Amino acid sequence: FEEKQIENTIEQLETRERGGTYVVEHDDITRAIEERNSDLAAELMARHMDGILSAVEYQIHQMEEE
């Protein structure tokens, strides 16, 4: 809930632009879990979270420059 409140105050949220990519990543993570491949699931989740973190850091940097 708090995350949504914060997101709603940002007009152009970088992560919103990546929804299609995130769906594919979620599907890959889900598939690895279904296959009981915990190593792959953990690796894919780590990459996914790193990507989100990078997008947020990029946006923060852009906002600081404005």
mmCIF file of N, CA, C and O in Angstrom:
data_model
loop_
_atom_site.group_PDB
_atom_site.id
_atom_site.type_symbol
_atom_site.label_atom_id
_atom_site.label_comp_id
_atom_site.label_asym_id
_atom_site.label_seq_id
_atom_site.Cartn_x
_atom_site.Cartn_y
_atom_site.Cartn_z
ATOM 1 N N PHE A 1 0.818 -1.199 0.000
ATOM 2 C CA PHE A 1 0.000 0.000 0.000
ATOM 3 C C PHE A 1 0.861 1.262 0.000
ATOM 4 O O PHE A 1 0.622 2.183 -0.768
ATOM 5 N N GLU A 2 1.861 1.288 0.880
ATOM 6 C CA GLU A 2 2.741 2.458 0.958
ATOM 7 C C GLU A 2 3.520 2.651 -0.332
ATOM 8 O O GLU A 2 3.722 3.774 -0.783
ATOM 9 N N GLU A 3 3.950 1.535 -0.928
ATOM 10 C CA GLU A 3 4.687 1.612 -2.198
ATOM 11 C C GLU A 3 3.814 2.260 -3.272
ATOM 12 O O GLU A 3 4.282 3.121 -4.026
ATOM 13 N N LYS A 4 2.558 1.848 -3.354
ATOM 14 C CA LYS A 4 1.650 2.429 -4.352
ATOM 15 C C LYS A 4 1.440 3.914 -4.105
ATOM 16 O O LYS A 4 1.354 4.702 -5.054
ATOM 17 N N GLN A 5 1.345 4.321 -2.862
ATOM 18 C CA GLN A 5 1.175 5.740 -2.549
ATOM 19 C C GLN A 5 2.377 6.543 -3.038
ATOM 20 O O GLN A 5 2.217 7.619 -3.599
ATOM 21 N N ILE A 6 3.572 6.014 -2.814
ATOM 22 C CA ILE A 6 4.784 6.701 -3.275
ATOM 23 C C ILE A 6 4.816 6.743 -4.798
ATOM 24 O O ILE A 6 5.094 7.775 -5.400
ATOM 25 N N GLU A 7 4.532 5.594 -5.434
ATOM 26 C CA GLU A 7 4.549 5.529 -6.903
ATOM 27 C C GLU A 7 3.566 6.516 -7.512
ATOM 28 O O GLU A 7 3.848 7.103 -8.560
ATOM 29 N N ASN A 8 2.419 6.707 -6.885
ATOM 30 C CA ASN A 8 1.404 7.605 -7.429
ATOM 31 C C ASN A 8 1.835 9.064 -7.414
ATOM 32 O O ASN A 8 1.263 9.884 -8.125
ATOM 33 N N THR A 9 2.851 9.399 -6.614
ATOM 34 C CA THR A 9 3.332 10.782 -6.581
ATOM 35 C C THR A 9 4.355 11.053 -7.679
ATOM 36 O O THR A 9 4.726 12.192 -7.902
ATOM 37 N N ILE A 10 4.794 10.006 -8.375
ATOM 38 C CA ILE A 10 5.799 10.153 -9.431
ATOM 39 C C ILE A 10 5.098 10.040 -10.776
ATOM 40 O O ILE A 10 4.522 9.003 -11.101
ATOM 41 N N GLU A 11 5.130 11.124 -11.521
ATOM 42 C CA GLU A 11 4.411 11.160 -12.794
ATOM 43 C C GLU A 11 4.940 10.128 -13.795
ATOM 44 O O GLU A 11 4.188 9.400 -14.421
ATOM 45 N N GLN A 12 6.242 10.080 -13.986
ATOM 46 C CA GLN A 12 6.871 9.176 -14.952
ATOM 47 C C GLN A 12 7.721 8.178 -14.180
ATOM 48 O O GLN A 12 8.847 8.459 -13.827
ATOM 49 N N LEU A 13 7.177 7.005 -13.917
ATOM 50 C CA LEU A 13 7.889 5.992 -13.145
ATOM 51 C C LEU A 13 8.577 5.023 -14.100
ATOM 52 O O LEU A 13 7.929 4.365 -14.907
ATOM 53 N N GLU A 14 9.890 4.951 -13.999
ATOM 54 C CA GLU A 14 10.705 4.145 -14.916
ATOM 55 C C GLU A 14 10.246 2.690 -14.962
ATOM 56 O O GLU A 14 10.183 2.082 -16.030
ATOM 57 N N THR A 15 9.924 2.109 -13.830
ATOM 58 C CA THR A 15 9.552 0.693 -13.807
ATOM 59 C C THR A 15 8.232 0.416 -14.513
ATOM 60 O O THR A 15 8.007 -0.699 -14.964
ATOM 61 N N ARG A 16 7.366 1.414 -14.632
ATOM 62 C CA ARG A 16 6.103 1.223 -15.371
ATOM 63 C C ARG A 16 6.364 0.926 -16.842
ATOM 64 O O ARG A 16 5.600 0.223 -17.485
ATOM 65 N N GLU A 17 7.445 1.479 -17.354
ATOM 66 C CA GLU A 17 7.787 1.306 -18.767
ATOM 67 C C GLU A 17 8.316 -0.098 -19.060
ATOM 68 O O GLU A 17 8.461 -0.467 -20.209
ATOM 69 N N ARG A 18 8.609 -0.850 -18.040
ATOM 70 C CA ARG A 18 9.241 -2.162 -18.218
ATOM 71 C C ARG A 18 8.303 -3.323 -17.910
ATOM 72 O O ARG A 18 8.748 -4.453 -17.743
ATOM 73 N N GLY A 19 7.018 -3.053 -17.846
ATOM 74 C CA GLY A 19 6.043 -4.081 -17.484
ATOM 75 C C GLY A 19 6.112 -5.326 -18.343
ATOM 76 O O GLY A 19 6.045 -6.453 -17.834
ATOM 77 N N GLY A 20 6.250 -5.164 -19.647
ATOM 78 C CA GLY A 20 6.329 -6.317 -20.543
ATOM 79 C C GLY A 20 7.525 -7.200 -20.243
ATOM 80 O O GLY A 20 7.431 -8.429 -20.240
ATOM 81 N N THR A 21 8.647 -6.560 -19.962
ATOM 82 C CA THR A 21 9.856 -7.307 -19.608
ATOM 83 C C THR A 21 9.650 -8.049 -18.297
ATOM 84 O O THR A 21 10.038 -9.213 -18.155
ATOM 85 N N TYR A 22 9.027 -7.386 -17.331
ATOM 86 C CA TYR A 22 8.822 -8.002 -16.022
ATOM 87 C C TYR A 22 7.901 -9.214 -16.106
ATOM 88 O O TYR A 22 8.105 -10.197 -15.390
ATOM 89 N N VAL A 23 6.914 -9.161 -16.980
ATOM 90 C CA VAL A 23 6.013 -10.311 -17.151
ATOM 91 C C VAL A 23 6.800 -11.531 -17.627
ATOM 92 O O VAL A 23 6.629 -12.635 -17.095
ATOM 93 N N VAL A 24 7.659 -11.330 -18.601
ATOM 94 C CA VAL A 24 8.481 -12.431 -19.112
ATOM 95 C C VAL A 24 9.398 -12.960 -18.014
ATOM 96 O O VAL A 24 9.525 -14.175 -17.820
ATOM 97 N N GLU A 25 10.017 -12.046 -17.271
ATOM 98 C CA GLU A 25 10.905 -12.472 -16.185
ATOM 99 C C GLU A 25 10.137 -13.257 -15.126
ATOM 100 O O GLU A 25 10.628 -14.272 -14.627
ATOM 101 N N HIS A 26 8.943 -12.797 -14.778
ATOM 102 C CA HIS A 26 8.116 -13.519 -13.794
ATOM 103 C C HIS A 26 7.759 -14.908 -14.305
ATOM 104 O O HIS A 26 7.777 -15.882 -13.530
ATOM 105 N N ASP A 27 7.433 -15.000 -15.582
ATOM 106 C CA ASP A 27 7.124 -16.313 -16.173
ATOM 107 C C ASP A 27 8.314 -17.261 -16.071
ATOM 108 O O ASP A 27 8.159 -18.434 -15.731
ATOM 109 N N ASP A 28 9.508 -16.745 -16.361
ATOM 110 C CA ASP A 28 10.716 -17.569 -16.281
ATOM 111 C C ASP A 28 10.982 -18.031 -14.845
ATOM 112 O O ASP A 28 11.334 -19.193 -14.611
ATOM 113 N N ILE A 29 10.787 -17.133 -13.905
ATOM 114 C CA ILE A 29 10.985 -17.484 -12.490
ATOM 115 C C ILE A 29 9.959 -18.533 -12.062
ATOM 116 O O ILE A 29 10.314 -19.529 -11.416
ATOM 117 N N THR A 30 8.706 -18.330 -12.454
ATOM 118 C CA THR A 30 7.647 -19.284 -12.118
ATOM 119 C C THR A 30 7.941 -20.659 -12.711
ATOM 120 O O THR A 30 7.770 -21.689 -12.038
ATOM 121 N N ARG A 31 8.387 -20.679 -13.949
ATOM 122 C CA ARG A 31 8.700 -21.946 -14.604
ATOM 123 C C ARG A 31 9.811 -22.679 -13.854
ATOM 124 O O ARG A 31 9.733 -23.893 -13.632
ATOM 125 N N ALA A 32 10.841 -21.965 -13.444
ATOM 126 C CA ALA A 32 11.944 -22.582 -12.701
ATOM 127 C C ALA A 32 11.443 -23.148 -11.372
ATOM 128 O O ALA A 32 11.851 -24.238 -10.963
ATOM 129 N N ILE A 33 10.541 -22.437 -10.724
ATOM 130 C CA ILE A 33 9.972 -22.928 -9.460
ATOM 131 C C ILE A 33 9.144 -24.179 -9.711
ATOM 132 O O ILE A 33 9.267 -25.172 -8.975
ATOM 133 N N GLU A 34 8.311 -24.137 -10.746
ATOM 134 C CA GLU A 34 7.490 -25.304 -11.083
ATOM 135 C C GLU A 34 8.362 -26.523 -11.385
ATOM 136 O O GLU A 34 7.983 -27.658 -11.069
ATOM 137 N N GLU A 35 9.514 -26.294 -11.987
ATOM 138 C CA GLU A 35 10.441 -27.386 -12.312
ATOM 139 C C GLU A 35 11.322 -27.764 -11.119
ATOM 140 O O GLU A 35 12.186 -28.620 -11.245
ATOM 141 N N ARG A 36 11.070 -27.097 -10.009
ATOM 142 C CA ARG A 36 11.823 -27.338 -8.765
ATOM 143 C C ARG A 36 13.326 -27.104 -8.941
ATOM 144 O O ARG A 36 14.153 -27.765 -8.328
ATOM 145 N N ASN A 37 13.641 -26.137 -9.791
ATOM 146 C CA ASN A 37 15.029 -25.768 -10.025
ATOM 147 C C ASN A 37 15.323 -24.510 -9.193
ATOM 148 O O ASN A 37 15.268 -23.384 -9.693
ATOM 149 N N SER A 38 15.612 -24.734 -7.923
ATOM 150 C CA SER A 38 15.772 -23.609 -7.010
ATOM 151 C C SER A 38 16.979 -22.735 -7.350
ATOM 152 O O SER A 38 16.924 -21.511 -7.162
ATOM 153 N N ASP A 39 18.048 -23.333 -7.850
ATOM 154 C CA ASP A 39 19.224 -22.534 -8.221
ATOM 155 C C ASP A 39 18.892 -21.565 -9.352
ATOM 156 O O ASP A 39 19.243 -20.384 -9.297
ATOM 157 N N LEU A 40 18.207 -22.059 -10.368
ATOM 158 C CA LEU A 40 17.825 -21.201 -11.489
ATOM 159 C C LEU A 40 16.823 -20.146 -11.037
ATOM 160 O O LEU A 40 16.937 -18.973 -11.412
ATOM 161 N N ALA A 41 15.843 -20.545 -10.233
ATOM 162 C CA ALA A 41 14.844 -19.586 -9.748
ATOM 163 C C ALA A 41 15.519 -18.465 -8.961
ATOM 164 O O ALA A 41 15.193 -17.285 -9.148
ATOM 165 N N ALA A 42 16.461 -18.830 -8.099
ATOM 166 C CA ALA A 42 17.173 -17.815 -7.305
ATOM 167 C C ALA A 42 17.995 -16.894 -8.199
ATOM 168 O O ALA A 42 18.018 -15.676 -7.995
ATOM 169 N N GLU A 43 18.662 -17.463 -9.194
ATOM 170 C CA GLU A 43 19.462 -16.655 -10.115
ATOM 171 C C GLU A 43 18.579 -15.687 -10.914
ATOM 172 O O GLU A 43 18.903 -14.503 -11.051
ATOM 173 N N LEU A 44 17.464 -16.199 -11.424
ATOM 174 C CA LEU A 44 16.553 -15.353 -12.199
ATOM 175 C C LEU A 44 15.941 -14.253 -11.332
ATOM 176 O O LEU A 44 15.799 -13.112 -11.780
ATOM 177 N N MET A 45 15.599 -14.596 -10.091
ATOM 178 C CA MET A 45 15.029 -13.592 -9.192
ATOM 179 C C MET A 45 16.073 -12.529 -8.857
ATOM 180 O O MET A 45 15.755 -11.332 -8.819
ATOM 181 N N ALA A 46 17.310 -12.944 -8.639
ATOM 182 C CA ALA A 46 18.365 -11.977 -8.349
ATOM 183 C C ALA A 46 18.561 -11.026 -9.528
ATOM 184 O O ALA A 46 18.672 -9.803 -9.340
ATOM 185 N N ARG A 47 18.575 -11.567 -10.740
ATOM 186 C CA ARG A 47 18.705 -10.710 -11.934
ATOM 187 C C ARG A 47 17.525 -9.758 -12.055
ATOM 188 O O ARG A 47 17.690 -8.578 -12.390
ATOM 189 N N HIS A 48 16.333 -10.287 -11.787
ATOM 190 C CA HIS A 48 15.111 -9.477 -11.862
ATOM 191 C C HIS A 48 15.183 -8.311 -10.867
ATOM 192 O O HIS A 48 14.940 -7.159 -11.230
ATOM 193 N N MET A 49 15.545 -8.615 -9.639
ATOM 194 C CA MET A 49 15.621 -7.569 -8.619
ATOM 195 C C MET A 49 16.743 -6.572 -8.924
ATOM 196 O O MET A 49 16.580 -5.369 -8.705
ATOM 197 N N ASP A 50 17.858 -7.060 -9.456
ATOM 198 C CA ASP A 50 18.947 -6.152 -9.852
ATOM 199 C C ASP A 50 18.484 -5.190 -10.944
ATOM 200 O O ASP A 50 18.832 -4.012 -10.938
ATOM 201 N N GLY A 51 17.693 -5.711 -11.874
ATOM 202 C CA GLY A 51 17.163 -4.862 -12.939
ATOM 203 C C GLY A 51 16.230 -3.784 -12.409
ATOM 204 O O GLY A 51 16.294 -2.621 -12.841
ATOM 205 N N ILE A 52 15.378 -4.167 -11.473
ATOM 206 C CA ILE A 52 14.466 -3.188 -10.869
ATOM 207 C C ILE A 52 15.271 -2.142 -10.103
ATOM 208 O O ILE A 52 15.018 -0.931 -10.227
ATOM 209 N N LEU A 53 16.238 -2.593 -9.335
ATOM 210 C CA LEU A 53 17.075 -1.671 -8.570
ATOM 211 C C LEU A 53 17.802 -0.698 -9.499
ATOM 212 O O LEU A 53 17.849 0.506 -9.236
ATOM 213 N N SER A 54 18.327 -1.195 -10.579
ATOM 214 C CA SER A 54 19.015 -0.331 -11.544
ATOM 215 C C SER A 54 18.071 0.712 -12.130
ATOM 216 O O SER A 54 18.446 1.879 -12.291
ATOM 217 N N ALA A 55 16.851 0.299 -12.450
ATOM 218 C CA ALA A 55 15.866 1.226 -13.010
ATOM 219 C C ALA A 55 15.515 2.313 -12.003
ATOM 220 O O ALA A 55 15.419 3.499 -12.357
ATOM 221 N N VAL A 56 15.345 1.938 -10.753
ATOM 222 C CA VAL A 56 15.012 2.917 -9.712
ATOM 223 C C VAL A 56 16.195 3.849 -9.474
ATOM 224 O O VAL A 56 16.013 5.073 -9.369
ATOM 225 N N GLU A 57 17.397 3.307 -9.413
ATOM 226 C CA GLU A 57 18.580 4.150 -9.236
ATOM 227 C C GLU A 57 18.744 5.132 -10.394
ATOM 228 O O GLU A 57 19.083 6.294 -10.186
ATOM 229 N N TYR A 58 18.490 4.667 -11.608
ATOM 230 C CA TYR A 58 18.561 5.530 -12.782
ATOM 231 C C TYR A 58 17.551 6.675 -12.653
ATOM 232 O O TYR A 58 17.880 7.837 -12.895
ATOM 233 N N GLN A 59 16.335 6.333 -12.251
ATOM 234 C CA GLN A 59 15.302 7.355 -12.123
ATOM 235 C C GLN A 59 15.674 8.371 -11.041
ATOM 236 O O GLN A 59 15.487 9.573 -11.230
ATOM 237 N N ILE A 60 16.184 7.897 -9.932
ATOM 238 C CA ILE A 60 16.586 8.811 -8.864
ATOM 239 C C ILE A 60 17.668 9.760 -9.368
ATOM 240 O O ILE A 60 17.623 10.966 -9.124
ATOM 241 N N HIS A 61 18.630 9.217 -10.099
ATOM 242 C CA HIS A 61 19.705 10.038 -10.664
ATOM 243 C C HIS A 61 19.128 11.093 -11.608
ATOM 244 O O HIS A 61 19.522 12.272 -11.568
ATOM 245 N N GLN A 62 18.173 10.700 -12.450
ATOM 246 C CA GLN A 62 17.544 11.631 -13.384
ATOM 247 C C GLN A 62 16.791 12.724 -12.636
ATOM 248 O O GLN A 62 16.837 13.886 -13.025
ATOM 249 N N MET A 63 16.110 12.353 -11.574
ATOM 250 C CA MET A 63 15.341 13.332 -10.789
ATOM 251 C C MET A 63 16.280 14.332 -10.090
ATOM 252 O O MET A 63 15.944 15.507 -9.973
ATOM 253 N N GLU A 64 17.427 13.848 -9.637
ATOM 254 C CA GLU A 64 18.389 14.723 -8.971
ATOM 255 C C GLU A 64 18.961 15.748 -9.949
ATOM 256 O O GLU A 64 19.287 16.864 -9.540
ATOM 257 N N GLU A 65 19.072 15.372 -11.216
ATOM 258 C CA GLU A 65 19.615 16.295 -12.222
ATOM 259 C C GLU A 65 18.620 17.378 -12.623
ATOM 260 O O GLU A 65 19.020 18.402 -13.151
ATOM 261 N N GLU A 66 17.357 17.119 -12.400
ATOM 262 C CA GLU A 66 16.331 18.095 -12.827
ATOM 263 C C GLU A 66 16.207 19.249 -11.898
ATOM 264 O O GLU A 66 16.469 19.651 -11.011
#
